[in-house]
mmCIF file of C-alpha atoms in Angstrom:
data_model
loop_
_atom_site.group_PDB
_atom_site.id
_atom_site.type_symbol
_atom_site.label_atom_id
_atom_site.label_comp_id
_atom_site.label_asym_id
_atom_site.label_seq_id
_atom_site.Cartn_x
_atom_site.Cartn_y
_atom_site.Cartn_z
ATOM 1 C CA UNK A 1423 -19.358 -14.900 4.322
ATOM 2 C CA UNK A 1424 -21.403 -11.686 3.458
ATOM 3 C CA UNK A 1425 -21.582 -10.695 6.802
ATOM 4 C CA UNK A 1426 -17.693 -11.423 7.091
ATOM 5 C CA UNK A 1427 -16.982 -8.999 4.532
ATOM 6 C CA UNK A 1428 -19.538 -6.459 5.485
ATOM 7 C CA UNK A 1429 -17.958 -6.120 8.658
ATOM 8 C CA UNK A 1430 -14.260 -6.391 7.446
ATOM 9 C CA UNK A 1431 -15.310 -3.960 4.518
ATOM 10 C CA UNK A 1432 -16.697 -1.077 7.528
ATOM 11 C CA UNK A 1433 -13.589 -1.906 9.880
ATOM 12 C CA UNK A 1434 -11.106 -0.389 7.643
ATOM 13 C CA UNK A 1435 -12.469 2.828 6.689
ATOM 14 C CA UNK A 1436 -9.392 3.663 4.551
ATOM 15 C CA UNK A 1437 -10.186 0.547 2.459
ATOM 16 C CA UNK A 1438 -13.903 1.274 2.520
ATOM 17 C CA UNK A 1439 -14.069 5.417 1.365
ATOM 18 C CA UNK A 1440 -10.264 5.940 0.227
ATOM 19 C CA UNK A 1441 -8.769 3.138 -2.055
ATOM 20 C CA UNK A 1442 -8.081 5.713 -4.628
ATOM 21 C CA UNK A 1443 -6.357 7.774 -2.168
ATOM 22 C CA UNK A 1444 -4.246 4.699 -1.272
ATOM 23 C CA UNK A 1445 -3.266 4.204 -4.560
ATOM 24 C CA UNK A 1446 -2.071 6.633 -6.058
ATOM 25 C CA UNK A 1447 -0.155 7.407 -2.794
ATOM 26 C CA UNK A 1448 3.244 6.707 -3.658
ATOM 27 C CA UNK A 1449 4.167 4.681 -0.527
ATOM 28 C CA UNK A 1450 0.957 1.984 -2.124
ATOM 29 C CA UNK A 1451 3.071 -0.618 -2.819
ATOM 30 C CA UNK A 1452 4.116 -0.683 0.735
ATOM 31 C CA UNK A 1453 0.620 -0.515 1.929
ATOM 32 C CA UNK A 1454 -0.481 -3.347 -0.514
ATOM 33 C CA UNK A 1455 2.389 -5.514 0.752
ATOM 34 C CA UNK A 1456 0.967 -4.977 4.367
ATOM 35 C CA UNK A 1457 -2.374 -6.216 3.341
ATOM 36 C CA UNK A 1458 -1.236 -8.835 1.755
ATOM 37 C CA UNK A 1459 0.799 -9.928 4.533
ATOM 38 C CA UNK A 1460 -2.655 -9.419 6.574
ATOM 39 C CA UNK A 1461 -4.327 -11.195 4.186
ATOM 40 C CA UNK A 1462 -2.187 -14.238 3.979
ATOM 41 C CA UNK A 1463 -3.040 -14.360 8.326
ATOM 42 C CA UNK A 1464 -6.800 -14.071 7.489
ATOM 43 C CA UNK A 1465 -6.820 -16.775 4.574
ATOM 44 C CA UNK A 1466 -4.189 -19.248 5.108
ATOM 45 C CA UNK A 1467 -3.789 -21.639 2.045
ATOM 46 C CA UNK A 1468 -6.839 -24.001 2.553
ATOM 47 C CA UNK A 1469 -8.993 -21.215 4.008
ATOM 48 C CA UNK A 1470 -8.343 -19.099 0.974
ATOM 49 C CA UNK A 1471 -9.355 -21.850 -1.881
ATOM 50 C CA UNK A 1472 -12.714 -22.261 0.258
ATOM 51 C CA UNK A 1473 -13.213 -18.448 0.483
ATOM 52 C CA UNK A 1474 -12.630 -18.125 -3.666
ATOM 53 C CA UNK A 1475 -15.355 -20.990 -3.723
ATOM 54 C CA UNK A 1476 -17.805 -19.291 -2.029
ATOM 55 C CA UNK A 1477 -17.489 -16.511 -4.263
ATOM 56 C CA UNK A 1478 -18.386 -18.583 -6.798
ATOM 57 C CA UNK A 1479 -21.200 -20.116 -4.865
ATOM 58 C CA UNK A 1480 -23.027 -17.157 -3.636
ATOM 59 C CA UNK A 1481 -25.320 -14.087 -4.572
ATOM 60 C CA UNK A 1482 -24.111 -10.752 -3.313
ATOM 61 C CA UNK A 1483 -26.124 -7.545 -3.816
ATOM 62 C CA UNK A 1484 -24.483 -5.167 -1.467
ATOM 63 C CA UNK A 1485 -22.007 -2.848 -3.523
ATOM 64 C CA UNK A 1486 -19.882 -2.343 -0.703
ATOM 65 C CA UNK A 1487 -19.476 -5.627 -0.501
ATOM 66 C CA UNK A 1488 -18.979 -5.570 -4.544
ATOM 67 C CA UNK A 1489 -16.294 -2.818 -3.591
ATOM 68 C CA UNK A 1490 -13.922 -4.293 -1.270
ATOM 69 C CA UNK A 1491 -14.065 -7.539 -3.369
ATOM 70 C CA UNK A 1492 -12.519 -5.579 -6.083
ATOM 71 C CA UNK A 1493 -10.048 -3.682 -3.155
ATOM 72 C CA UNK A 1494 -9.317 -7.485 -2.176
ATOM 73 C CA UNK A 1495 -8.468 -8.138 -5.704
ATOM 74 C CA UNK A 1496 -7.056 -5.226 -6.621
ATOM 75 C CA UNK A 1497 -4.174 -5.948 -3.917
ATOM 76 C CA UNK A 1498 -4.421 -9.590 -3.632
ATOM 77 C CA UNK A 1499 -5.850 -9.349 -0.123
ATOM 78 C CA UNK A 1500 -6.413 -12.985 1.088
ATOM 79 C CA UNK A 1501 -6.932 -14.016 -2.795
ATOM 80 C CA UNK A 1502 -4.426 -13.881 -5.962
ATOM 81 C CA UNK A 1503 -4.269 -9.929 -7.579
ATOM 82 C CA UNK A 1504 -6.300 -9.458 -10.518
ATOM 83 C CA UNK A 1505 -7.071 -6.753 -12.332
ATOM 84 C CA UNK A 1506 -9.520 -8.147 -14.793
ATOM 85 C CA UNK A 1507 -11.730 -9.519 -11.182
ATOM 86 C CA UNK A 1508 -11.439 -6.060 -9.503
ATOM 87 C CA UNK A 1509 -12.525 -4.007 -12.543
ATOM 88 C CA UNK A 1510 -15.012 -6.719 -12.932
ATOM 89 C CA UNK A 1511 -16.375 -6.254 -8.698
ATOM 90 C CA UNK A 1512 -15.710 -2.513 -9.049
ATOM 91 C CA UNK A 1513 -18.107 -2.600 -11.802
ATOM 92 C CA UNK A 1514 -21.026 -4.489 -10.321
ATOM 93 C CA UNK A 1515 -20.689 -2.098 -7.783
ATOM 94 C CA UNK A 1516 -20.304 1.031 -9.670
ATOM 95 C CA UNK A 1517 -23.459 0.369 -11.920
ATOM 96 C CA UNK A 1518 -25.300 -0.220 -8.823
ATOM 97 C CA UNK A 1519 -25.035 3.916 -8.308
ATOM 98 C CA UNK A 1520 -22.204 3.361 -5.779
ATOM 99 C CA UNK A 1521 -19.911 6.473 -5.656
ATOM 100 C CA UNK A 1522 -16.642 4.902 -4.641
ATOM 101 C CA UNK A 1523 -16.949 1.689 -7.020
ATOM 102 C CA UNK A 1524 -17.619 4.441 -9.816
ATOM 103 C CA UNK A 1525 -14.262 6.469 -8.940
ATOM 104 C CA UNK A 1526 -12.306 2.855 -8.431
ATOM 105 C CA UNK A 1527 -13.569 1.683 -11.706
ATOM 106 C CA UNK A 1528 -12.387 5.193 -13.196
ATOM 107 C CA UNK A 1529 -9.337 4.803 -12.117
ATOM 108 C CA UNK A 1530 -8.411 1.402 -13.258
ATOM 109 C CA UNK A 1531 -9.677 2.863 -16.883
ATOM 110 C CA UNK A 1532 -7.144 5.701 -16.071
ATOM 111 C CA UNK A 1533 -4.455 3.477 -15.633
ATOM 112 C CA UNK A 1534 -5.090 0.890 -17.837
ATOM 113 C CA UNK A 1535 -5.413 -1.934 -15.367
ATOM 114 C CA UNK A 1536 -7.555 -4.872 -15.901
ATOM 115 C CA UNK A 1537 -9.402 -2.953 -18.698
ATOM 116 C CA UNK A 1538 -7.691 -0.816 -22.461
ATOM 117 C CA UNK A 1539 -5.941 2.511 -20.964
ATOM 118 C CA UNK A 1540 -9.283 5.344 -21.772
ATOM 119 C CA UNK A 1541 -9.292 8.737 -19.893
ATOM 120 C CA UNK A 1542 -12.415 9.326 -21.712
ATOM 121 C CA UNK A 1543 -14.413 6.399 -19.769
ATOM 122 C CA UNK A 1544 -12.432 7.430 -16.845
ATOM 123 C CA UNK A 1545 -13.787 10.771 -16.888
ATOM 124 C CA UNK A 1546 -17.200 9.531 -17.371
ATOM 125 C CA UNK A 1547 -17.539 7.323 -13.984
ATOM 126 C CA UNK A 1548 -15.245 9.599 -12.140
ATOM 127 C CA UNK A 1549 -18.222 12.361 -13.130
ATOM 128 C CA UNK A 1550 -20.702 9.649 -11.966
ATOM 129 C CA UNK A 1551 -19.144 9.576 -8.676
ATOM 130 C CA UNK A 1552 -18.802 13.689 -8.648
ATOM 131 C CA UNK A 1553 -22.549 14.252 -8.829
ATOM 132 C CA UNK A 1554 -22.901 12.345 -5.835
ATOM 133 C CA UNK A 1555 -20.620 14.886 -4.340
ATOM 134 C CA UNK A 1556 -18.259 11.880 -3.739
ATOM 135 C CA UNK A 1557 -14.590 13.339 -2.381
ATOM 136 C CA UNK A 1558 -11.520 11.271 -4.041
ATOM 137 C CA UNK A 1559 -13.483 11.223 -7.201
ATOM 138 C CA UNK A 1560 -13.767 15.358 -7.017
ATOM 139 C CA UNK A 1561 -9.781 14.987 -6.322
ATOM 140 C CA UNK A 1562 -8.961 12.772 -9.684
ATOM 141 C CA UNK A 1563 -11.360 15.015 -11.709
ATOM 142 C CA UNK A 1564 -8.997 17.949 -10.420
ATOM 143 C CA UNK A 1565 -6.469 15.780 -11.613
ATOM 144 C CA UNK A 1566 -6.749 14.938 -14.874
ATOM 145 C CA UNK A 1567 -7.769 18.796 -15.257
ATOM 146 C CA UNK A 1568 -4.389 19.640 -14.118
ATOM 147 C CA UNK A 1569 -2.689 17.085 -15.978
ATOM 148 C CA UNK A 1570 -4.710 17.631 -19.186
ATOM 149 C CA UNK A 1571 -6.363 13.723 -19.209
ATOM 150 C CA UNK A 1572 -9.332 13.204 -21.161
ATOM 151 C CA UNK A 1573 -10.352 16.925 -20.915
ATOM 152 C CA UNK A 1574 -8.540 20.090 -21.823
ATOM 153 C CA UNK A 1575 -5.720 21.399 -19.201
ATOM 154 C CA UNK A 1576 -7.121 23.739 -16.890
ATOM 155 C CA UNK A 1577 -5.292 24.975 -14.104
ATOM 156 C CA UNK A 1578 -8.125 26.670 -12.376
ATOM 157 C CA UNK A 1579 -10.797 23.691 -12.546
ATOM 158 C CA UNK A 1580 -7.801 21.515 -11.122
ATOM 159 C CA UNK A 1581 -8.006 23.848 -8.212
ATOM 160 C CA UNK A 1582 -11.762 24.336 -8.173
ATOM 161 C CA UNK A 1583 -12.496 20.069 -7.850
ATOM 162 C CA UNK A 1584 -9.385 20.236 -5.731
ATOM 163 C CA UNK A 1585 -10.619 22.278 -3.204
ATOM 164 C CA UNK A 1586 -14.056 20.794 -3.080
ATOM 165 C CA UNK A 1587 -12.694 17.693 -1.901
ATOM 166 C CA UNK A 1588 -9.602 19.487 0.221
ATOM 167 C CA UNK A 1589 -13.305 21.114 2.261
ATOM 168 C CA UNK A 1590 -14.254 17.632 2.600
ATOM 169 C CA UNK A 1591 -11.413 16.277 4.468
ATOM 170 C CA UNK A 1592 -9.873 14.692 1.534
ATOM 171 C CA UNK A 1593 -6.235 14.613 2.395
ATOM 172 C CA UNK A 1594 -4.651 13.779 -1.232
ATOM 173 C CA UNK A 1595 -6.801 17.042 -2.406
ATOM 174 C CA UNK A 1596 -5.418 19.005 0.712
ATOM 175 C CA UNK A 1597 -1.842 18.248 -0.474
ATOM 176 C CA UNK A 1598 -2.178 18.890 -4.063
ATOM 177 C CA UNK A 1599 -4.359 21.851 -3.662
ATOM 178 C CA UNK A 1600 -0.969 22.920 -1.327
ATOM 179 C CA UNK A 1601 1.098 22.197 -4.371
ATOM 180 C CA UNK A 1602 -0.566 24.326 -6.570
ATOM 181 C CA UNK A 1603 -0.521 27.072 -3.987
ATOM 182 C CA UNK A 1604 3.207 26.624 -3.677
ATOM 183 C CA UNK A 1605 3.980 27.005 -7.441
ATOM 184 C CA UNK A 1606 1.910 30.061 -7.688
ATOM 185 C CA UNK A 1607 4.384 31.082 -4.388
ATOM 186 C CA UNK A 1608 1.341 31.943 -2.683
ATOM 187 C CA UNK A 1609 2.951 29.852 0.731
ATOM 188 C CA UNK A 1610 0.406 30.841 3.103
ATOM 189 C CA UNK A 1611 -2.193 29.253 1.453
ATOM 190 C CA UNK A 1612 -0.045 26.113 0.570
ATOM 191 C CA UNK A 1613 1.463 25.965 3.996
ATOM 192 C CA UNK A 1614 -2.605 25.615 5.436
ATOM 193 C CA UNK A 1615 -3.180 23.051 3.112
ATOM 194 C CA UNK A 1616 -0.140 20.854 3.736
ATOM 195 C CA UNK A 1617 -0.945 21.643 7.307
ATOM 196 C CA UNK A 1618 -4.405 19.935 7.047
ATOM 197 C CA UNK A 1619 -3.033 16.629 5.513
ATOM 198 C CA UNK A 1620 -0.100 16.335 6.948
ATOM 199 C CA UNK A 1621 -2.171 15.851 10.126
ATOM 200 C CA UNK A 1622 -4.029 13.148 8.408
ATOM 201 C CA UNK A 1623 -0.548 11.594 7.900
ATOM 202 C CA UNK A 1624 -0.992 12.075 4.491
ATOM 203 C CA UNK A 1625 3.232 11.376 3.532
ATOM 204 C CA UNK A 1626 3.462 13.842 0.968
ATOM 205 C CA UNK A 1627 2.301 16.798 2.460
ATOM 206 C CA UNK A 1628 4.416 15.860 5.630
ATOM 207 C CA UNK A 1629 7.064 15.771 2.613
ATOM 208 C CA UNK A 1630 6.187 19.311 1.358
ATOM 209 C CA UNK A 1631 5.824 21.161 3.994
ATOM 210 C CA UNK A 1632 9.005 19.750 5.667
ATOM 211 C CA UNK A 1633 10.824 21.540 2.438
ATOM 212 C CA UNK A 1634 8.848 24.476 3.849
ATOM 213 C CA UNK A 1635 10.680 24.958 7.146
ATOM 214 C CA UNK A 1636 13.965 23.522 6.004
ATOM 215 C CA UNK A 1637 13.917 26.646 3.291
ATOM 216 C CA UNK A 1638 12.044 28.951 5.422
ATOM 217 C CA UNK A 1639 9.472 29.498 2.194
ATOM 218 C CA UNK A 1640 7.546 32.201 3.959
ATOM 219 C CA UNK A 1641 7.741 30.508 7.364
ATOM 220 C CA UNK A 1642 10.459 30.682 10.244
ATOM 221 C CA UNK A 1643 13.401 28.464 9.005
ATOM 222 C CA UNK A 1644 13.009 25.495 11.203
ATOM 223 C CA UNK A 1645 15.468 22.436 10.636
ATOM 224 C CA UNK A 1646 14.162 20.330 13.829
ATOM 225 C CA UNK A 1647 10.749 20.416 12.450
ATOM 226 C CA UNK A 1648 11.993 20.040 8.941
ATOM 227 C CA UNK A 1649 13.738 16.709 9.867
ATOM 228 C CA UNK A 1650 10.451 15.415 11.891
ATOM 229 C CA UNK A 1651 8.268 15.939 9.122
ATOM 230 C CA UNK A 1652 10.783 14.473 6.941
ATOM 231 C CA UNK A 1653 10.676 11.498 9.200
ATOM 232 C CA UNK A 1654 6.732 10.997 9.554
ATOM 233 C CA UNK A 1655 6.783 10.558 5.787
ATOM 234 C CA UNK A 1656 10.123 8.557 5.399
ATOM 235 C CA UNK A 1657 8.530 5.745 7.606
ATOM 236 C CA UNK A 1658 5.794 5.575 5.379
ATOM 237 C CA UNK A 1659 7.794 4.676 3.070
ATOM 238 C CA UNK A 1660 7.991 7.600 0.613
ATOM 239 C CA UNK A 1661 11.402 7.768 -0.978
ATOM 240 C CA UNK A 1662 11.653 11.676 -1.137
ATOM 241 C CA UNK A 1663 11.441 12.292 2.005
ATOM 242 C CA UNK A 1664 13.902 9.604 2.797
ATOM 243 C CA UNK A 1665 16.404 11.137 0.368
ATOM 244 C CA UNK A 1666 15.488 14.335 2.270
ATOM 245 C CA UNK A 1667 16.151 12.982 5.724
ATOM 246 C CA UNK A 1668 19.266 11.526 4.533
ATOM 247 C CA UNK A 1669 20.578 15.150 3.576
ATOM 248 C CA UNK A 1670 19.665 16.233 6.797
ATOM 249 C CA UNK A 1671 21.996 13.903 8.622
ATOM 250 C CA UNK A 1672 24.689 14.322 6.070
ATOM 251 C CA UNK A 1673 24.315 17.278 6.445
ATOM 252 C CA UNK A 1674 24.133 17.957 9.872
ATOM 253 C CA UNK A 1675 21.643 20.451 10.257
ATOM 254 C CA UNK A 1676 18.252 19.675 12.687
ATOM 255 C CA UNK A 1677 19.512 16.100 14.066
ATOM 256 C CA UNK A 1678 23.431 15.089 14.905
ATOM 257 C CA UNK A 1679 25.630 14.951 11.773
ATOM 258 C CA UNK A 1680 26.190 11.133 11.028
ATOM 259 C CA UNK A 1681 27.351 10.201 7.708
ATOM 260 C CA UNK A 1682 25.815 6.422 9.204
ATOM 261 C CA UNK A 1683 22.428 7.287 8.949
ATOM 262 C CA UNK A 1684 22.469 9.823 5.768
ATOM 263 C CA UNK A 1685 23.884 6.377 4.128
ATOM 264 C CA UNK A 1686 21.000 4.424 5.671
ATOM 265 C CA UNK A 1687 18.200 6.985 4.500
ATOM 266 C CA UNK A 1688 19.843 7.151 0.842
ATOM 267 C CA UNK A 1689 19.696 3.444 0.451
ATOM 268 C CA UNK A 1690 16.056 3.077 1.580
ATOM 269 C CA UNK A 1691 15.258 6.081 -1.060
ATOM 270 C CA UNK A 1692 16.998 4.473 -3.690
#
């Protein structure tokens, strides 16, 4: 079984290195119903009372391992969700020094699932996992600067952890760093960082920077590309950008004026 989830754990990298990403993605609970879906193929009934008896049964010292436990339990992969058994994985694996267990467990303290609601031990394991130079932890640290959570609001440290894990690759970082950009109207800058994780199908910057060319915000005013974008991140589920693409078609402006679809788009948003 440890090798089992060792490989399962390094086969989906977006499980493995971005499960905070994924969450706090607002198209998760579409994602986490896909997994479980995949999870109920994987462990059928009897196959899934043998694998929670294992658990039970067996030593594991790998925190990766430790880590996609908790992902499995955090989302009811192949098991029943619990909170209290992925902040409890999460943990094993977090005091183990390992950087994404420590930003998982600090987020589950930020949310107040499976453990009392405290942005002050969030900030202290999401700073564990910053040291190590760890990317989606850099991202919530910018976060809860911007947003004023467990440490004083600060605009420009938002930016500064933002942008540490934006040069990283860190998609969710790329798109907020984009937002802040865009409220300080500097578009250039937000329309490069939307850019960057919109390629990495990251839903809301597709989102965002199709509100860039359908208002021609210091680009050309482009409704075809404004309705694609739109698109990209309606199928993922993200209910602005299905609102969005239902305007479009009532609309009529970059696709064929159908009151049809703009109904179908609104109803999916709603």
């Amino acid at each position: 079984i440890g090798k089992f989830l060792f490989f399962y754990a390094m086969w989906d990298s977006e499980i493995h290195e971005n499960i905070g990403s994924a969450r706090k993605s607002r198209n998760f609970k579409m994602r986490r119903q896909s997994l479980q879906e995949s999870g109920d193929i994987l462990f059928d009934g009897p196959r899934r009372l043998e694998f929670s008896a294992l658990l039970n049964n067996i030593e594991i010292s790998s925190p990766i391992i430790k880590n996609f436990l908790g992902w499995m339990y955090d989302v009811g992969l192949g098991i029943e969700q619990s909170n209290e058994e992925a902040v409890a994985w999460y943990r094993k694996a977090a005091k183990q020094g390992y950087a994404p267990a420590q930003c998982n467990l600090g987020e589950m303290y930020g949310e107040g699932r499976g453990v009392e609601q405290s942005y002050e031990d969030e900030l202290i394991w999401q700073q564990m996992a910053v040291e190590q130079g760890y990317a989606q932890a850099q991202c919530d640290l910018g976060e809860m600067y911007e947003k004023g959570q467990g440490v004083k609001q600060c605009n420009k440290q938002a930016k500064f952890w933002y942008k540490k894990a934006a040069k990283q690759g860190n998609a969710d970082a790329q798109n907020k760093l984009g937002v802040l950009y865009a409220v300080q109207n500097n578009y250039e800058k937000a329309e490069f960082w939307f850019k960057k994780a919109a390629k990495q199908g990251n839903a809301n910057a597709q989102c965002n920077l199709g509100r860039m060319y359908e208002k021609g915000l210091k680009v050309k005013q482009n409704y075809e590309k404004a309705v694609s974008l739109y698109k990209k991140a309606a199928d993922q589920g993200l209910a602005e950008a299905q609102y969005n693409l239902g305007k479009m078609y009532e609309i009529g402006q970059g696709v064929k004026q159908s009151d049809a679809a703009a109904v179908i788009w609104y109803q999916k948003a709603a």
